[in-house]
Tab-separated table of C-alpha atoms and ligand atoms in Angstrom:
chain	number	residue	atom	x	y	z
A	559	MET	CA	130.557	121.398	93.551
A	560	GLY	CA	130.838	122.541	89.794
A	561	VAL	CA	129.408	125.617	88.313
A	562	ALA	CA	126.422	124.101	86.662
A	563	GLU	CA	125.450	122.566	90.218
A	564	ASN	CA	126.054	125.810	92.013
A	565	LEU	CA	123.956	127.685	89.195
A	566	GLU	CA	121.271	124.695	89.711
A	567	LEU	CA	120.857	125.538	93.464
A	568	VAL	CA	120.818	129.445	93.166
A	569	ARG	CA	118.260	129.028	90.557
A	570	LYS	CA	116.038	127.027	92.888
A	571	GLU	CA	115.937	129.760	95.276
A	572	ILE	CA	114.623	132.372	92.733
A	573	PRO	CA	111.275	132.963	91.822
A	574	GLY	CA	110.711	132.731	87.936
A	575	HIS	CA	109.982	136.714	87.559
A	576	VAL	CA	113.594	137.315	88.949
A	577	THR	CA	116.459	137.635	86.601
A	578	LEU	CA	119.780	135.779	87.654
A	579	VAL	CA	123.057	137.797	86.230
A	580	ALA	CA	126.018	135.860	87.039
A	581	VAL	CA	128.825	137.855	87.831
A	582	THR	CA	132.001	136.507	86.176
A	583	LYS	CA	134.540	139.127	87.004
A	584	THR	CA	138.346	137.628	87.518
A	585	LYS	CA	136.680	134.019	85.816
A	586	PRO	CA	138.003	132.573	82.913
A	587	VAL	CA	136.193	131.943	79.658
A	588	GLU	CA	136.139	128.485	80.458
A	589	THR	CA	134.201	128.833	83.509
A	590	ILE	CA	131.769	131.018	81.739
A	591	LEU	CA	131.190	128.407	79.295
A	592	GLU	CA	130.284	125.987	82.119
A	593	ALA	CA	127.311	128.039	83.019
A	594	TYR	CA	126.608	128.916	79.476
A	595	ARG	CA	126.160	125.037	78.606
A	596	ALA	CA	124.050	124.806	81.478
A	597	GLY	CA	121.566	127.234	79.644
A	598	HIS	CA	122.476	130.572	81.522
A	599	ARG	CA	122.621	133.510	79.252
A	600	ASP	CA	122.755	136.619	81.777
A	601	PHE	CA	126.015	137.259	82.592
A	602	GLY	CA	127.755	140.533	84.461
A	603	GLU	CA	130.950	142.130	84.573
A	604	ASN	CA	132.099	145.175	86.025
A	605	ARG	CA	135.125	146.508	84.153
A	606	VAL	CA	134.596	147.102	80.404
A	607	GLN	CA	137.951	146.054	79.438
A	608	GLU	CA	137.519	142.565	80.886
A	609	LEU	CA	133.973	142.083	79.560
A	610	MET	CA	135.267	143.192	75.847
A	611	GLN	CA	137.870	140.503	75.985
A	612	LYS	CA	135.604	137.711	77.227
A	613	LYS	CA	132.746	138.647	74.974
A	614	GLU	CA	135.416	138.056	72.169
A	615	SER	CA	135.586	134.376	72.913
A	616	LEU	CA	132.201	133.702	73.799
A	617	PRO	CA	128.955	132.913	72.050
A	618	ALA	CA	127.181	135.812	70.893
A	619	ASP	CA	123.653	135.029	72.379
A	620	ILE	CA	124.820	135.964	75.731
A	621	ARG	CA	123.246	139.041	77.096
A	622	TRP	CA	125.927	141.137	78.842
A	623	HIS	CA	125.303	143.267	81.692
A	624	MET	CA	127.672	146.187	82.808
A	625	VAL	CA	127.113	146.250	86.750
A	626	GLY	CA	130.288	148.054	88.059
A	627	HIS	CA	131.128	151.761	87.672
A	628	LEU	CA	131.210	153.019	84.292
A	629	GLN	CA	133.581	155.820	82.873
A	630	SER	CA	132.205	157.961	80.153
A	631	ASN	CA	135.241	157.222	77.709
A	632	LYS	CA	134.334	153.454	77.910
A	633	VAL	CA	130.562	153.778	76.913
A	634	LYS	CA	131.515	153.768	73.358
A	635	LEU	CA	132.676	150.294	73.465
A	636	LEU	CA	129.711	148.819	75.325
A	637	VAL	CA	126.534	150.329	73.641
A	638	PRO	CA	126.607	148.529	70.289
A	639	PHE	CA	125.988	145.250	72.251
A	640	VAL	CA	125.204	145.678	76.090
A	641	HIS	CA	122.059	144.447	77.402
A	642	MET	CA	121.920	146.804	80.367
A	643	ILE	CA	124.156	149.025	82.390
A	644	HIS	CA	123.208	148.701	85.938
A	645	GLY	CA	125.323	151.550	87.180
A	646	VAL	CA	124.364	154.910	85.696
A	647	ASP	CA	124.922	157.307	88.511
A	648	SER	CA	125.139	160.894	87.180
A	649	LEU	CA	123.519	162.900	84.401
A	650	LYS	CA	126.879	163.311	82.508
A	651	LEU	CA	127.114	159.494	82.076
A	652	LEU	CA	123.327	159.221	80.981
A	653	LYS	CA	123.895	161.911	78.280
A	654	VAL	CA	127.025	160.382	76.896
A	655	ILE	CA	125.114	156.989	76.739
A	656	GLU	CA	122.393	158.792	75.110
A	657	LYS	CA	124.556	160.228	72.593
A	658	GLU	CA	126.258	156.902	71.701
A	659	SER	CA	123.041	155.129	71.468
A	660	ALA	CA	121.598	157.702	69.321
A	661	GLU	CA	124.570	157.066	66.895
A	662	ASN	CA	124.118	153.272	66.951
A	663	ASN	CA	120.565	153.723	66.059
A	664	ARG	CA	119.576	151.838	69.218
A	665	VAL	CA	118.206	152.363	72.690
A	666	THR	CA	120.025	151.356	75.735
A	667	ASP	CA	118.454	149.749	78.754
A	668	VAL	CA	119.749	151.590	81.917
A	669	LEU	CA	119.191	151.155	85.660
A	670	LEU	CA	119.816	154.405	87.691
A	671	GLN	CA	122.150	153.230	90.622
A	672	VAL	CA	121.287	154.420	94.199
A	673	HIS	CA	123.672	154.906	97.065
A	674	ILE	CA	121.837	153.052	99.898
A	675	ALA	CA	125.038	151.835	101.855
A	676	ARG	CA	126.712	153.371	104.564
A	677	GLU	CA	130.078	152.889	103.139
A	678	GLU	CA	131.335	156.322	101.465
A	679	THR	CA	133.105	154.159	99.069
A	680	LYS	CA	130.392	152.638	96.937
A	681	PHE	CA	128.749	154.666	94.073
A	682	GLY	CA	125.170	155.945	93.453
A	683	LEU	CA	122.831	159.037	93.486
A	684	SER	CA	121.317	159.989	96.640
A	685	GLU	CA	117.542	160.588	96.518
A	686	GLU	CA	117.892	164.469	96.184
A	687	GLU	CA	120.143	163.990	93.251
A	688	LEU	CA	118.062	161.318	91.676
A	689	ASP	CA	115.155	163.567	91.620
A	690	ALA	CA	117.224	166.458	90.259
A	691	LEU	CA	118.362	164.158	87.401
A	692	LEU	CA	114.709	162.956	86.679
A	693	TYR	CA	113.333	166.388	86.779
A	694	SER	CA	115.962	168.156	84.778
A	695	GLU	CA	115.247	169.569	81.275
A	696	GLU	CA	117.886	167.573	79.630
A	697	PHE	CA	116.459	164.282	81.157
A	698	GLY	CA	113.325	165.086	79.364
A	699	ARG	CA	115.112	165.048	76.054
A	700	VAL	CA	116.267	161.604	76.430
A	701	THR	CA	114.894	159.291	73.641
A	702	HIS	CA	117.723	156.643	73.238
A	703	THR	CA	118.198	155.474	76.602
A	704	ARG	CA	115.427	153.720	78.663
A	705	ILE	CA	115.379	153.831	82.142
A	706	ARG	CA	114.409	150.201	83.437
A	707	GLY	CA	114.491	150.939	87.198
A	708	LEU	CA	116.960	151.203	90.142
A	709	MET	CA	120.133	149.416	91.224
A	710	GLY	CA	121.612	149.576	94.848
A	711	MET	CA	124.238	147.763	96.761
A	712	ALA	CA	123.864	147.312	100.679
A	713	THR	CA	126.511	147.836	103.153
A	714	PHE	CA	129.081	145.026	103.417
A	715	THR	CA	128.015	143.945	107.088
A	716	GLU	CA	126.788	140.883	109.177
A	717	ASN	CA	123.918	143.369	110.433
A	718	ARG	CA	121.109	141.648	108.654
A	719	GLU	CA	118.474	144.418	109.854
A	720	GLN	CA	120.575	147.105	108.183
A	721	VAL	CA	120.988	145.390	104.955
A	722	ARG	CA	117.048	144.744	104.977
A	723	ARG	CA	116.399	148.739	105.983
A	724	GLU	CA	118.697	149.599	102.948
A	725	PHE	CA	116.823	147.250	100.619
A	726	ARG	CA	113.683	148.303	101.823
A	727	TYR	CA	114.290	151.806	101.261
A	728	LEU	CA	115.647	151.247	97.705
A	729	LYS	CA	112.263	149.370	97.034
A	730	GLY	CA	110.393	152.340	98.536
A	731	LEU	CA	112.236	154.814	96.375
A	732	PHE	CA	111.056	152.530	93.482
A	733	ASP	CA	107.823	152.245	93.995
A	734	ARG	CA	107.481	156.056	94.568
A	735	LEU	CA	108.884	156.616	90.903
A	736	ARG	CA	106.728	154.215	89.586
A	737	GLY	CA	103.952	156.148	91.175
A	738	SER	CA	105.154	159.676	89.836
A	739	VAL	CA	108.033	160.167	87.050
A	740	PHE	CA	107.559	156.923	85.519
A	741	ALA	CA	103.718	156.344	86.148
A	742	GLY	CA	102.362	154.919	82.569
A	743	SER	CA	106.004	153.614	81.514
A	744	ASP	CA	105.791	149.827	81.677
A	745	ALA	CA	109.418	149.693	80.770
A	746	PHE	CA	110.507	150.952	84.561
A	747	ASN	CA	110.036	147.833	86.242
A	748	GLN	CA	113.394	146.411	87.407
A	749	LEU	CA	115.105	146.546	90.668
A	750	SER	CA	118.431	145.208	90.766
A	751	MET	CA	119.624	144.011	94.389
A	752	GLY	CA	121.167	141.238	96.006
A	753	MET	CA	124.584	139.661	95.843
A	754	SER	CA	126.067	136.387	97.042
A	755	GLY	CA	125.867	137.304	100.670
A	756	ASP	CA	122.421	139.082	100.908
A	757	TYR	CA	120.103	138.448	97.909
A	758	ARG	CA	117.805	136.367	99.948
A	759	LEU	CA	117.106	139.324	102.035
A	760	ALA	CA	117.004	141.134	98.667
A	761	LEU	CA	114.103	138.926	97.487
A	762	GLU	CA	112.446	139.312	100.135
A	763	GLU	CA	112.490	143.109	99.929
A	764	GLY	CA	111.214	142.876	96.496
A	765	SER	CA	114.391	142.515	94.238
A	766	THR	CA	113.834	141.563	90.537
A	767	MET	CA	117.519	140.891	89.474
A	768	VAL	CA	120.186	139.713	91.472
A	769	ARG	CA	123.750	139.901	90.590
A	770	ILE	CA	125.751	136.763	91.718
A	771	GLY	CA	129.193	135.835	91.485
A	772	SER	CA	131.135	134.155	94.317
A	773	LEU	CA	128.413	131.392	95.133
A	774	ILE	CA	128.227	130.306	91.693
A	775	PHE	CA	132.167	130.649	90.482
A	776	GLY	CA	133.452	130.153	93.831
A	777	PRO	CA	135.561	132.909	95.795
A	778	ARG	CA	137.956	135.427	93.531
A	779	ASN	CA	141.281	135.408	94.049
A	780	GLN	CA	142.266	139.156	94.638
B	968	PLP	C1	131.241	141.302	91.938
B	968	PLP	C2	129.898	142.194	91.741
B	968	PLP	C3	128.718	141.282	92.281
B	968	PLP	C4	128.855	139.924	92.668
B	968	PLP	O1	129.308	139.676	93.865
B	968	PLP	P1	129.433	138.358	94.824
B	968	PLP	O2	129.619	138.691	96.263
B	968	PLP	O3	130.509	137.798	94.245
B	968	PLP	O4	128.037	137.657	94.494
B	968	PLP	C5	127.567	142.121	92.234
B	968	PLP	N1	127.380	143.304	91.766
B	968	PLP	C6	128.166	144.110	91.442
B	968	PLP	C7	128.231	145.531	91.111
B	968	PLP	C8	129.745	143.435	91.667
B	968	PLP	O5	130.610	144.276	91.401
């Protein structure tokens, strides 16, 4: 089946208030255009260099989501246009985004990434680190970076109950922050969780943004 058909099938399963980020890493511009022509506008990449290259050859109204781990020295390239940065996992990175956003005279929307998986390899803040960041003096001075919510990646496992527990934990954290640090901030309303293998579970557990690649574009050749 083609990209447009796959996209249509996935869309049917996603409630209207949930954003589908089509993750296009390793896929050529021509493939991305198929989704674009089918009306899709939210696309995600996990490498800055690859994102920049593709952006050059694609329509300007695409909303680009940076979904992968981001290094501070690459922030400068993204800030002028990026729609959302999903993987903010340190105060250091947040401060660089803040500085570049101020210089560009814009407010950058970001999600704080929380480590919810059992795998050591995955990135993200622990709950303690998240609280330390949010209650830090420096965070109080942030004016050009808007925290839109949280992002997390579950463990890669067949154990559905474990994945569900991890998503539920992230949702609990999201609700706690909505009722405390972000009480009164309407902008903190996004929960980015769920990929090709676990997006149904993520939706059941309250996701508002799913990041789906292989289910739409086919397996990656790596
Ligand atoms: C690649 C990637 C995805 C999409 O993965 P699929 O399993 O192909 O849907 C989602 N989120 C992040 C951060 C990724 O790097």
